[in-house]
Amino acid sequence: MADTTNKPLPVITELTRPFWTAARNGKLVLQKCRRCATFNFHPKPWCVECGSRELVWTDAKPTGTVYSFTISRSVAMNFPGWEKDLPVLMCLIDLDDGARMYGQVTGCSPEQIRIGMRVRVYFEQISDEAGIPKFRPLTEETQK
């Protein structure tokens, strides 16, 4: 389990529980609209595209592209638990299924991160109830 000492944990609700539970089990799931097939992220009670409430939790492709990023070189939100992780590469990731999600990219230096970089999800268990998706650069080895 990841060391979450002095780091915030997600607030898990009935709406978000399937996402966090799947991540704890090493799976990326997103809500998918039965009406228009749009993948939604963050979990919502309705489709972000058509407003339908016919959403089902669906396995998502584990790959995507860095849309945008920031490099944090200081402790986030005054949580000293982040200090050993610095610098933190926080990105908006365009998942191959169409949703955009916020995530940390690891295994890459600040000098290597770039818009358009291909990444693959992996998971860290952060509590008995939840895991968190993080991303690593997609290499020829990880494409298999």
mmCIF file of C-alpha atoms in Angstrom:
data_model
loop_
_atom_site.group_PDB
_atom_site.id
_atom_site.type_symbol
_atom_site.label_atom_id
_atom_site.label_comp_id
_atom_site.label_asym_id
_atom_site.label_seq_id
_atom_site.Cartn_x
_atom_site.Cartn_y
_atom_site.Cartn_z
ATOM 1 C CA MET A 1 0.000 0.000 0.000
ATOM 2 C CA ALA A 2 1.240 3.493 -0.829
ATOM 3 C CA ASP A 3 2.378 5.660 2.064
ATOM 4 C CA THR A 4 -0.427 8.173 2.543
ATOM 5 C CA THR A 5 0.854 9.586 5.829
ATOM 6 C CA ASN A 6 0.042 13.298 5.896
ATOM 7 C CA LYS A 7 -1.692 13.153 2.488
ATOM 8 C CA PRO A 8 -5.412 13.632 1.925
ATOM 9 C CA LEU A 9 -7.548 10.620 1.019
ATOM 10 C CA PRO A 10 -10.530 10.864 -1.325
ATOM 11 C CA VAL A 11 -14.017 11.309 0.061
ATOM 12 C CA ILE A 12 -15.786 8.188 -1.178
ATOM 13 C CA THR A 13 -19.493 8.507 -1.897
ATOM 14 C CA GLU A 14 -21.969 6.027 -3.341
ATOM 15 C CA LEU A 15 -21.521 7.792 -6.687
ATOM 16 C CA THR A 16 -17.713 7.532 -6.698
ATOM 17 C CA ARG A 17 -17.260 4.190 -4.890
ATOM 18 C CA PRO A 18 -17.107 2.052 -8.102
ATOM 19 C CA PHE A 19 -14.215 4.174 -9.423
ATOM 20 C CA TRP A 20 -12.166 3.973 -6.204
ATOM 21 C CA THR A 21 -12.896 0.277 -5.629
ATOM 22 C CA ALA A 22 -11.899 -0.636 -9.190
ATOM 23 C CA ALA A 23 -8.679 1.374 -8.817
ATOM 24 C CA ARG A 24 -7.921 -0.482 -5.576
ATOM 25 C CA ASN A 25 -8.258 -3.681 -7.638
ATOM 26 C CA GLY A 26 -6.002 -2.384 -10.435
ATOM 27 C CA LYS A 27 -8.729 -1.514 -12.943
ATOM 28 C CA LEU A 28 -9.647 1.743 -14.639
ATOM 29 C CA VAL A 29 -13.411 2.089 -14.933
ATOM 30 C CA LEU A 30 -15.394 5.093 -16.086
ATOM 31 C CA GLN A 31 -19.056 5.828 -16.475
ATOM 32 C CA LYS A 32 -20.243 5.281 -20.040
ATOM 33 C CA CYS A 33 -23.521 6.593 -21.366
ATOM 34 C CA ARG A 34 -25.818 3.929 -22.812
ATOM 35 C CA ARG A 35 -27.509 6.529 -25.008
ATOM 36 C CA CYS A 36 -24.580 8.332 -26.682
ATOM 37 C CA ALA A 37 -21.557 6.146 -25.669
ATOM 38 C CA THR A 38 -19.676 9.074 -24.092
ATOM 39 C CA PHE A 39 -17.224 8.212 -21.311
ATOM 40 C CA ASN A 40 -17.649 10.534 -18.318
ATOM 41 C CA PHE A 41 -15.059 11.648 -15.817
ATOM 42 C CA HIS A 42 -15.548 12.764 -12.936
ATOM 43 C CA PRO A 43 -18.420 10.497 -11.893
ATOM 44 C CA LYS A 44 -21.740 12.273 -12.232
ATOM 45 C CA PRO A 45 -25.398 11.256 -12.045
ATOM 46 C CA TRP A 46 -25.886 12.284 -15.710
ATOM 47 C CA CYS A 47 -23.976 12.167 -19.013
ATOM 48 C CA VAL A 48 -21.831 15.238 -19.650
ATOM 49 C CA GLU A 49 -22.723 15.080 -23.357
ATOM 50 C CA CYS A 50 -26.449 14.302 -23.622
ATOM 51 C CA GLY A 51 -27.748 14.517 -20.049
ATOM 52 C CA SER A 52 -28.943 10.896 -19.930
ATOM 53 C CA ARG A 53 -28.951 9.180 -16.563
ATOM 54 C CA GLU A 54 -28.291 5.802 -18.222
ATOM 55 C CA LEU A 55 -24.678 5.459 -17.111
ATOM 56 C CA VAL A 56 -22.874 2.164 -16.599
ATOM 57 C CA TRP A 57 -19.423 1.539 -15.132
ATOM 58 C CA THR A 58 -17.248 0.267 -17.976
ATOM 59 C CA ASP A 59 -13.628 -0.849 -18.289
ATOM 60 C CA ALA A 60 -11.629 1.927 -19.933
ATOM 61 C CA LYS A 61 -8.529 1.655 -22.086
ATOM 62 C CA PRO A 62 -5.445 2.043 -19.884
ATOM 63 C CA THR A 63 -3.656 4.469 -22.204
ATOM 64 C CA GLY A 64 -3.829 8.113 -23.111
ATOM 65 C CA THR A 65 -1.963 11.286 -24.053
ATOM 66 C CA VAL A 66 -0.734 14.178 -21.914
ATOM 67 C CA TYR A 67 -2.955 17.156 -22.775
ATOM 68 C CA SER A 68 -1.444 19.610 -20.298
ATOM 69 C CA PHE A 69 0.859 19.507 -17.272
ATOM 70 C CA THR A 70 2.277 21.418 -14.362
ATOM 71 C CA ILE A 71 5.354 20.703 -12.280
ATOM 72 C CA SER A 72 4.930 21.172 -8.532
ATOM 73 C CA ARG A 73 8.219 21.777 -6.777
ATOM 74 C CA SER A 74 6.675 22.652 -3.410
ATOM 75 C CA VAL A 75 4.499 20.855 -0.905
ATOM 76 C CA ALA A 76 0.918 20.664 -2.132
ATOM 77 C CA MET A 77 -1.786 22.181 0.066
ATOM 78 C CA ASN A 78 0.557 22.187 3.086
ATOM 79 C CA PHE A 79 0.530 18.384 3.278
ATOM 80 C CA PRO A 80 4.090 17.414 4.281
ATOM 81 C CA GLY A 81 3.496 13.855 3.025
ATOM 82 C CA TRP A 82 4.064 15.139 -0.517
ATOM 83 C CA GLU A 83 7.588 16.360 0.231
ATOM 84 C CA LYS A 84 9.334 13.063 -0.620
ATOM 85 C CA ASP A 85 7.463 12.917 -3.979
ATOM 86 C CA LEU A 86 8.717 16.291 -5.229
ATOM 87 C CA PRO A 87 8.763 17.351 -7.936
ATOM 88 C CA VAL A 88 5.248 16.141 -8.747
ATOM 89 C CA LEU A 89 4.149 16.050 -12.395
ATOM 90 C CA MET A 90 0.400 16.673 -12.475
ATOM 91 C CA CYS A 91 -1.266 16.268 -15.842
ATOM 92 C CA LEU A 92 -4.532 16.366 -17.674
ATOM 93 C CA ILE A 93 -4.626 13.067 -19.562
ATOM 94 C CA ASP A 94 -6.778 12.525 -22.640
ATOM 95 C CA LEU A 95 -7.699 8.869 -22.264
ATOM 96 C CA ASP A 96 -7.979 6.846 -25.457
ATOM 97 C CA ASP A 97 -11.677 6.280 -24.699
ATOM 98 C CA GLY A 98 -12.332 10.019 -24.913
ATOM 99 C CA ALA A 99 -12.524 11.195 -21.305
ATOM 100 C CA ARG A 100 -10.028 13.641 -19.858
ATOM 101 C CA MET A 101 -8.783 13.031 -16.336
ATOM 102 C CA TYR A 102 -6.354 14.599 -13.914
ATOM 103 C CA GLY A 103 -3.457 12.375 -12.859
ATOM 104 C CA GLN A 104 0.133 12.207 -11.698
ATOM 105 C CA VAL A 105 2.804 11.038 -14.146
ATOM 106 C CA THR A 106 5.714 9.181 -12.543
ATOM 107 C CA GLY A 107 8.804 7.486 -13.931
ATOM 108 C CA CYS A 108 9.690 10.596 -15.868
ATOM 109 C CA SER A 109 11.758 13.671 -15.015
ATOM 110 C CA PRO A 110 10.355 17.193 -15.303
ATOM 111 C CA GLU A 111 12.656 17.692 -18.297
ATOM 112 C CA GLN A 112 11.115 14.689 -20.101
ATOM 113 C CA ILE A 113 7.401 15.440 -19.641
ATOM 114 C CA ARG A 114 5.741 16.939 -22.717
ATOM 115 C CA ILE A 115 2.346 17.606 -24.209
ATOM 116 C CA GLY A 116 1.475 14.725 -26.516
ATOM 117 C CA MET A 117 3.440 12.139 -24.481
ATOM 118 C CA ARG A 118 1.760 8.732 -24.512
ATOM 119 C CA VAL A 119 1.119 7.279 -21.037
ATOM 120 C CA ARG A 120 -0.286 4.120 -19.437
ATOM 121 C CA VAL A 121 -2.182 3.887 -16.163
ATOM 122 C CA TYR A 122 -1.018 1.949 -13.112
ATOM 123 C CA PHE A 123 -2.490 1.900 -9.638
ATOM 124 C CA GLU A 124 -1.406 2.444 -6.051
ATOM 125 C CA GLN A 125 -3.565 1.203 -3.214
ATOM 126 C CA ILE A 126 -4.052 4.123 -0.832
ATOM 127 C CA SER A 127 -6.490 2.623 1.684
ATOM 128 C CA ASP A 128 -8.532 -0.488 2.304
ATOM 129 C CA GLU A 129 -11.266 1.112 0.192
ATOM 130 C CA ALA A 130 -9.405 2.874 -2.593
ATOM 131 C CA GLY A 131 -6.623 2.871 -5.105
ATOM 132 C CA ILE A 132 -5.472 5.804 -7.164
ATOM 133 C CA PRO A 133 -4.666 5.742 -10.858
ATOM 134 C CA LYS A 134 -1.300 7.203 -11.802
ATOM 135 C CA PHE A 135 0.462 7.206 -15.152
ATOM 136 C CA ARG A 136 3.872 6.288 -16.585
ATOM 137 C CA PRO A 137 5.314 7.130 -19.990
ATOM 138 C CA LEU A 138 4.301 4.551 -22.575
ATOM 139 C CA THR A 139 7.377 2.824 -23.955
ATOM 140 C CA GLU A 140 7.721 -0.001 -26.469
ATOM 141 C CA GLU A 141 7.914 -2.409 -23.523
ATOM 142 C CA THR A 142 4.698 -1.139 -21.923
ATOM 143 C CA GLN A 143 2.756 -1.128 -25.213
ATOM 144 C CA LYS A 144 2.564 -4.919 -25.087
#
